[in-house]
Amino acid sequence: MNVVIVGGGIVGCASAYYLAERGADVTLLERASLGAGATDRAAGGIRAQFSTDVGIRLSQAAISVWETFEDEFGVDVEYRRPGYLYLAREESTAALFEETVPFQNERGVDSRILDPADATEYVPGLRTERYVATAYCPTDGFADPHLGLQGFSIAANEAGAEIETGVAVTDLLVEGGGTGDGPAEDTGAGDGDRPDGRVVGVETTEGRYDADVVVNAAGSWSPKIAAMAGIDLPVTPRRRQALIVEPESPVPDSNPFVTDLDDGCYFRPERDGKALVGGHFGQDPVQDPDAYEQSHDLAWAADVVEHVATVADYFGPDSKLVRGWAGLYAMTPDHHPVIEESMPGLLTATGFSGHGFMLSPATGQVVAELALDGEATTVDVAPLARDRFERDAALHETYFSA
Ligand SMILES: Cc1cc2nc3c(=O)[nH]c(=O)nc-3n(C[C@H](O)[C@H](O)[C@H](O)COP(=O)(O)OP(=O)(O)OC[C@H]3O[C@@H](n4cnc5c(N)ncnc54)[C@H](O)[C@@H]3O)c2cc1C
């Protein structure tokens, strides 16, 4: 089977590896360089604390790969597992923990509710007076997204995949229907209709590539790719920023990835006492992925440090900003991805809403199964079809701050 993958982020590279490993003839096309989209801008969080069955299953399948990544791929992704700690300021948020933690435990996630005072065992600097409850999972953690991307892309290459950078897909080739000649007319947002015809390849800046299956793994650009076949994806690019901070008191390496669900800020240890800090507050306009501001805003940087200073006492007034950046979340309305066969010959894996790095190993496996077997067996991804929004079957994620 001849497969063309559009997009050389972590989802495209993982898909390339799992397809090539199973014998598919794979070409991955990336218009810039590998990781140039969201992947190299991610915070690296990897967690099983989700609040839907499909989210937990995908995450568990992914974590089982992250656990053995170095043995399997020969790349140390610096996977560290000090856990994830979610914080509730409001009783209503604490009530969500009461529902979600048992739901997670039934599915094998080792999460637990902790009193804020008990959470200081993991986060010594926690400002306990701000919080009414916390949820903690000791096996969650984080890794280096760029190293993960390297591991998948090198392994994909070794398994026979062709990876071509500097090649932009300009059109999807549709036979027997569809438009096939550029962005289609609006078919109605995410209406789930399958356009007529079959995708048989792509047109690019370097000519035509024929394919039995095309995989749209173009992240925040995926709606533009889908529109080339008349498909309206419910995915919008939203700008998110991150910062490396040298806190006034060092953040211990054993500190979990901490997220304040009511405030929207988060931090995790970086190296040598530094912290990676992020969060989103206020307006959230849809961005043009070709023209968004890739540097962080100085006002946001000052603001986010003030926010994390209310969470933990590491971030006193002498904290220093080291560097920052901005990237895009490919967001769906329910913060879950779209993974589906969108029409014959076209698979879609996008809309990861800030979770695409962590879920990429499972996504790559599922994409290979959809292409080669016609159905996904690693995880049942039927709930992730884009028509869920029209079927009144949107998912609901509790553990999402912003
Ligand atoms: C600040 C920030 C923090 C984050 N933190 C986390 C985290 O802690 N954990 C986590 O799991 N996720 C996190 N994410 C999200 C994560 O980065 C994404 O979900 C993930 O990288 C998506 O990977 P992708 O391969 O789908 O998309 P991308 O990495 O965006 O890749 C898509 C690629 O498609 C290419 N492309 C676009 N158009 C074309 C075309 N026409 N032809 C060819 N190629 C094309 C682009 O150049 C790009 O390289 C974070 C994101 C940001 C911005």
XYZ file of C-alpha atoms and ligand atoms in Angstrom:
455
model
C 0.000 0.000 0.000
C 1.233 3.421 -1.001
C 0.664 6.086 1.694
C 1.403 9.817 1.571
C 1.482 11.648 4.909
C 0.959 15.401 4.940
C 2.861 17.017 7.824
C 6.133 16.266 9.577
C 5.157 16.929 13.166
C 5.164 14.201 15.792
C 1.827 12.787 14.580
C 3.002 12.508 10.971
C 6.359 11.010 11.980
C 4.819 8.463 14.373
C 2.310 7.484 11.680
C 5.128 7.140 9.134
C 6.996 4.800 11.460
C 4.071 2.505 12.319
C 2.944 2.334 8.682
C 6.433 1.630 7.312
C 7.142 -0.903 10.056
C 4.071 -2.821 8.875
C 5.273 -2.804 5.276
C 3.487 0.188 3.753
C 5.283 2.222 1.133
C 5.337 5.603 2.925
C 6.218 9.115 1.791
C 5.990 11.908 4.348
C 5.801 15.446 2.961
C 6.681 18.380 5.199
C 6.581 21.864 3.763
C 9.181 23.326 6.163
C 11.367 21.234 8.494
C 10.358 18.381 10.805
C 8.843 19.725 14.021
C 8.423 23.255 12.619
C 4.713 23.342 13.539
C 3.521 22.830 17.100
C 5.752 19.879 17.976
C 8.964 21.743 18.766
C 6.944 24.238 20.846
C 5.285 21.749 23.193
C 5.833 21.513 26.941
C 6.280 17.734 26.725
C 3.585 16.723 29.231
C 2.540 13.045 29.196
C -0.345 12.012 31.412
C -3.090 9.464 31.831
C -5.321 11.768 33.876
C -8.101 12.335 31.349
C -11.815 12.223 32.014
C -13.110 10.254 29.014
C -12.698 6.592 28.221
C -11.158 7.214 24.809
C -8.775 9.847 26.190
C -7.536 7.466 28.896
C -7.223 4.513 26.493
C -5.235 6.506 23.939
C -3.019 7.890 26.647
C -2.358 4.484 28.224
C -1.456 3.014 24.824
C 0.881 5.957 24.230
C 2.497 5.737 27.668
C 3.306 2.066 27.124
C 5.417 3.209 24.151
C 7.009 6.165 25.967
C 8.031 3.756 28.754
C 10.132 1.652 26.381
C 10.956 4.334 23.823
C 14.705 4.308 24.364
C 14.937 0.513 23.960
C 12.711 0.485 20.894
C 13.945 3.611 19.111
C 17.460 4.077 20.497
C 16.759 7.701 21.501
C 16.618 8.866 25.114
C 13.639 11.261 25.185
C 14.473 12.316 28.749
C 11.219 10.844 30.006
C 10.801 11.886 33.648
C 7.866 10.816 35.781
C 7.416 12.990 38.850
C 3.655 12.870 38.329
C 1.006 15.439 37.459
C -0.776 17.446 40.128
C -4.097 19.155 39.341
C -5.256 21.905 41.673
C -8.794 23.032 42.513
C -9.520 26.455 43.990
C -13.275 26.000 43.689
C -15.488 23.395 45.344
C -17.099 22.760 41.943
C -13.690 21.783 40.537
C -12.978 19.584 43.560
C -16.318 17.875 42.892
C -15.055 16.983 39.407
C -12.110 15.166 41.009
C -14.591 13.137 43.070
C -16.232 11.964 39.844
C -13.195 11.608 37.659
C -10.644 9.930 39.919
C -12.809 6.802 40.497
C -13.543 6.738 36.729
C -9.776 6.808 36.067
C -9.035 4.198 38.754
C -11.563 1.791 37.186
C -9.511 2.050 33.989
C -6.199 1.399 35.701
C -4.991 4.986 36.180
C -3.242 5.341 39.530
C -4.669 8.778 40.351
C -5.811 9.888 43.779
C -7.320 12.881 45.553
C -4.988 14.566 48.032
C -5.580 17.289 50.558
C -3.500 20.319 49.606
C -1.449 19.836 52.798
C -0.585 16.272 51.754
C 0.352 17.466 48.254
C 3.244 19.443 49.759
C 5.079 16.115 49.967
C 5.390 16.442 46.162
C 5.295 20.224 45.773
C 7.030 21.635 48.837
C 6.377 25.208 47.699
C 2.611 24.767 47.172
C 0.508 27.628 48.538
C -1.959 25.302 50.196
C -4.207 28.101 51.460
C -5.369 28.750 47.882
C -6.725 25.258 47.266
C -9.555 23.039 48.412
C -8.374 19.790 46.746
C -5.780 18.303 44.434
C -5.629 15.270 42.138
C -2.307 13.505 41.689
C -1.049 10.675 39.512
C 2.525 9.591 40.268
C 3.137 7.897 36.912
C 2.431 10.970 34.775
C 5.368 13.093 33.621
C 6.999 14.692 30.612
C 9.619 14.172 27.922
C 11.406 16.146 25.223
C 9.146 16.560 22.159
C 11.989 17.151 19.715
C 13.779 13.984 20.819
C 10.522 12.051 20.416
C 10.178 13.429 16.908
C 13.758 12.409 16.141
C 13.161 8.892 17.450
C 10.100 8.397 15.247
C 11.553 10.023 12.131
C 14.841 8.093 12.264
C 12.980 4.818 12.863
C 10.526 5.612 10.054
C 13.425 6.250 7.724
C 15.127 3.020 8.731
C 11.853 1.146 8.143
C 11.864 2.475 4.581
C 9.738 5.647 4.767
C 10.781 8.522 2.514
C 10.770 11.809 4.426
C 10.810 14.861 2.199
C 11.100 18.305 3.750
C 10.582 21.575 1.893
C 7.682 20.034 -0.060
C 4.268 21.627 0.441
C 1.028 19.888 -0.470
C -1.020 22.290 -2.582
C -4.016 20.113 -3.436
C -5.642 16.764 -2.789
C -6.338 14.742 -5.926
C -9.900 13.434 -5.860
C -11.312 11.013 -8.424
C -14.990 10.417 -8.981
C -16.274 13.541 -7.211
C -15.058 16.323 -4.893
C -13.459 19.448 -6.210
C -9.839 18.442 -6.505
C -8.952 21.928 -7.611
C -8.303 23.907 -4.484
C -10.262 24.880 -1.405
C -13.846 23.736 -1.673
C -16.968 25.669 -0.963
C -18.173 25.528 2.597
C -19.916 22.227 3.201
C -21.230 23.269 6.603
C -18.941 23.284 9.659
C -17.914 19.771 10.570
C -21.122 18.403 9.086
C -19.662 14.938 8.892
C -20.784 14.461 5.284
C -18.431 12.327 3.290
C -17.754 14.022 -0.026
C -18.145 11.911 -3.149
C -15.124 10.314 -4.691
C -11.795 9.018 -3.518
C -8.526 10.725 -2.708
C -5.857 9.264 -4.984
C -2.866 11.457 -4.220
C -1.596 14.977 -3.705
C -0.305 17.830 -5.806
C 2.740 19.543 -4.326
C 5.294 22.237 -4.982
C 7.465 19.397 -6.322
C 4.829 17.713 -8.486
C 2.233 14.984 -8.104
C 2.387 12.020 -5.702
C -0.088 9.149 -6.185
C -1.329 7.321 -3.105
C -3.769 4.625 -2.044
C -4.170 6.547 1.215
C -3.336 10.141 2.157
C -2.984 10.976 5.873
C -3.808 14.525 6.897
C -1.468 15.114 9.860
C -1.017 18.818 9.264
C -2.000 20.008 12.744
C -3.200 23.615 12.662
C -3.010 23.536 8.867
C -5.168 20.396 8.631
C -8.421 22.317 7.923
C -6.743 23.841 4.854
C -5.720 20.381 3.632
C -9.189 18.929 4.331
C -10.877 21.812 2.496
C -9.031 20.744 -0.658
C -11.384 17.728 -0.750
C -14.464 19.641 0.365
C -14.217 18.623 4.025
C -14.823 21.092 6.819
C -12.825 20.079 9.895
C -13.920 21.410 13.299
C -10.349 22.453 14.143
C -9.194 26.006 14.911
C -5.636 27.194 15.606
C -5.277 28.938 18.991
C -2.093 30.622 20.175
C -0.463 29.340 23.372
C 2.729 30.612 24.999
C 5.409 29.095 27.203
C 8.325 30.454 29.178
C 11.473 29.182 30.841
C 11.871 30.871 34.218
C 14.700 30.854 36.704
C 12.630 31.019 39.887
C 13.770 32.833 42.994
C 13.948 29.425 44.753
C 14.781 26.412 42.583
C 11.980 24.051 41.578
C 13.086 20.544 42.599
C 13.414 17.948 39.816
C 11.004 15.771 41.794
C 8.256 18.411 41.459
C 5.276 17.170 39.391
C 3.781 18.938 36.365
C 1.391 21.259 38.232
C -1.780 22.670 36.657
C -4.172 25.057 38.360
C -7.470 24.156 36.697
C -9.353 27.225 37.911
C -6.631 29.725 37.087
C -5.339 28.232 33.807
C -1.604 28.383 34.593
C 0.870 25.499 34.855
C 4.532 24.822 35.551
C 6.920 21.913 35.602
C 10.602 21.543 36.465
C 12.987 22.147 33.592
C 16.659 21.633 34.515
C 18.912 23.043 37.255
C 16.018 24.423 39.292
C 14.445 26.248 36.349
C 10.776 25.878 35.441
C 8.772 25.709 32.237
C 5.729 27.913 32.794
C 2.595 28.311 30.688
C -1.031 29.239 30.768
C -3.717 31.054 28.927
C -5.878 33.870 30.212
C -8.367 36.082 28.423
C -9.297 36.334 24.767
C -8.639 33.462 22.421
C -8.993 34.496 18.773
C -8.637 31.972 15.965
C -5.187 32.377 14.404
C -3.954 32.176 10.839
C -1.269 29.477 11.162
C 0.757 31.199 8.439
C 0.749 34.587 10.147
C 0.656 34.272 13.930
C 3.157 35.865 16.325
C 5.676 33.131 17.206
C 7.431 35.126 19.932
C 5.894 35.387 23.373
C 4.341 38.643 24.591
C 6.304 40.421 27.311
C 3.097 41.436 29.096
C 1.914 37.817 29.094
C 5.296 36.706 30.476
C 5.025 39.046 33.441
C 1.408 38.008 33.944
C 1.994 34.249 33.864
C 4.789 34.502 36.430
C 2.407 36.421 38.689
C -0.118 33.627 38.221
C 2.290 30.786 39.097
C 3.530 32.836 42.049
C 0.036 32.416 43.519
C 0.384 28.627 43.099
C 3.794 27.990 44.644
C 6.285 30.090 46.549
C 9.227 29.331 44.219
C 8.335 32.292 42.004
C 9.242 35.276 44.198
C 9.965 38.792 42.865
C 13.580 37.921 41.991
C 12.504 35.256 39.477
C 14.107 35.789 36.054
C 12.675 35.155 32.602
C 15.099 33.080 30.518
C 13.284 32.704 27.198
C 9.801 32.270 25.804
C 7.908 31.343 22.668
C 4.420 30.916 21.223
C 2.890 28.060 19.258
C -0.519 26.824 18.206
C -2.977 24.376 19.690
C -5.053 22.751 16.927
C -8.241 22.983 18.963
C -11.540 21.145 18.623
C -14.707 22.185 20.476
C -14.423 19.238 22.905
C -10.612 19.221 23.232
C -10.349 15.730 21.739
C -8.720 14.942 18.414
C -10.364 13.969 15.171
C -9.052 10.556 14.114
C -11.024 8.979 11.289
C -11.292 7.974 7.672
C -12.753 11.239 6.412
C -13.554 9.857 2.944
C -12.221 6.957 0.888
C -8.465 7.384 0.548
C -8.186 10.121 3.207
C -7.339 9.559 6.873
C -7.304 12.442 9.334
C -5.375 12.677 12.624
C -5.545 16.210 13.980
C -7.140 18.548 16.502
C -5.124 17.331 19.477
C -5.962 20.465 21.474
C -2.666 20.550 23.361
C -2.262 16.762 23.752
C -0.737 15.683 20.447
C 2.782 15.053 21.669
C 1.751 12.704 24.450
C -0.804 10.836 22.311
C 1.370 10.504 19.204
C 2.593 6.901 19.675
C -0.959 5.566 20.010
C -2.148 7.806 17.192
C 0.536 6.478 14.860
C -0.512 2.909 15.639
C -4.168 3.701 15.078
C -3.466 5.474 11.774
C -1.536 2.402 10.566
C -4.441 0.156 11.564
C -7.028 2.335 9.832
C -4.916 2.369 6.656
C -3.905 -1.295 6.577
C -6.717 -3.120 8.414
C -9.650 -0.788 7.836
C -10.302 -0.510 11.582
C -8.442 0.550 14.714
C -7.748 -2.137 17.307
C -5.180 -0.511 19.624
C -7.939 1.875 20.723
C -11.488 2.177 19.386
C -11.427 5.668 17.906
C -15.038 5.687 16.672
C -15.880 8.366 19.310
C -13.313 10.647 17.632
C -15.043 10.899 14.237
C -15.696 14.525 13.302
C -19.427 13.978 12.918
C -19.674 13.606 16.713
C -20.456 17.313 16.895
C -23.520 16.844 14.695
C -24.595 13.603 16.378
C -24.689 15.351 19.732
C -21.880 12.999 20.761
C -19.184 15.550 21.604
C -16.934 14.414 24.434
C -16.336 16.303 27.650
C -12.867 16.743 29.123
C -12.721 17.906 32.729
C -8.938 18.177 32.970
C -8.488 21.062 30.592
C -7.444 24.426 31.939
C -7.298 26.615 28.832
C 2.913 26.072 24.097
C 2.484 24.666 23.782
C 2.557 23.676 24.775
C 2.179 22.363 24.494
N 2.315 21.414 25.469
C 1.989 20.121 25.200
C 2.173 19.124 26.182
O 2.620 19.389 27.296
N 1.854 17.836 25.849
C 1.337 17.515 24.631
O 1.030 16.347 24.395
N 1.142 18.450 23.686
C 1.458 19.746 23.942
N 1.260 20.708 22.996
C 0.570 20.342 21.758
C 1.474 19.639 20.786
O 2.553 20.495 20.455
C 0.686 19.288 19.520
O -0.546 18.668 19.861
C 1.458 18.351 18.633
O 2.760 18.817 18.413
C 0.716 18.198 17.315
O 1.551 17.504 16.416
P 1.107 17.399 14.909
O 2.099 16.519 14.250
O -0.348 17.041 14.830
O 1.177 18.908 14.359
P 2.406 19.864 14.034
O 3.574 19.600 14.901
O 1.878 21.249 14.002
O 2.825 19.408 12.572
C 2.075 19.715 11.419
C 3.073 19.904 10.294
O 2.374 20.022 9.052
C 3.160 20.840 8.214
N 2.347 21.320 7.112
C 1.346 22.231 7.180
N 0.821 22.437 5.957
C 1.477 21.613 5.102
C 1.397 21.383 3.704
N 0.502 22.027 2.936
N 2.243 20.483 3.137
C 3.178 19.815 3.891
N 3.295 20.022 5.237
C 2.453 20.903 5.830
C 3.624 21.944 9.150
O 4.761 22.632 8.648
C 3.909 21.172 10.436
O 5.283 20.819 10.574
C 1.662 22.029 23.212
C 1.582 23.008 22.222
C 1.992 24.309 22.492
C 1.894 25.335 21.407
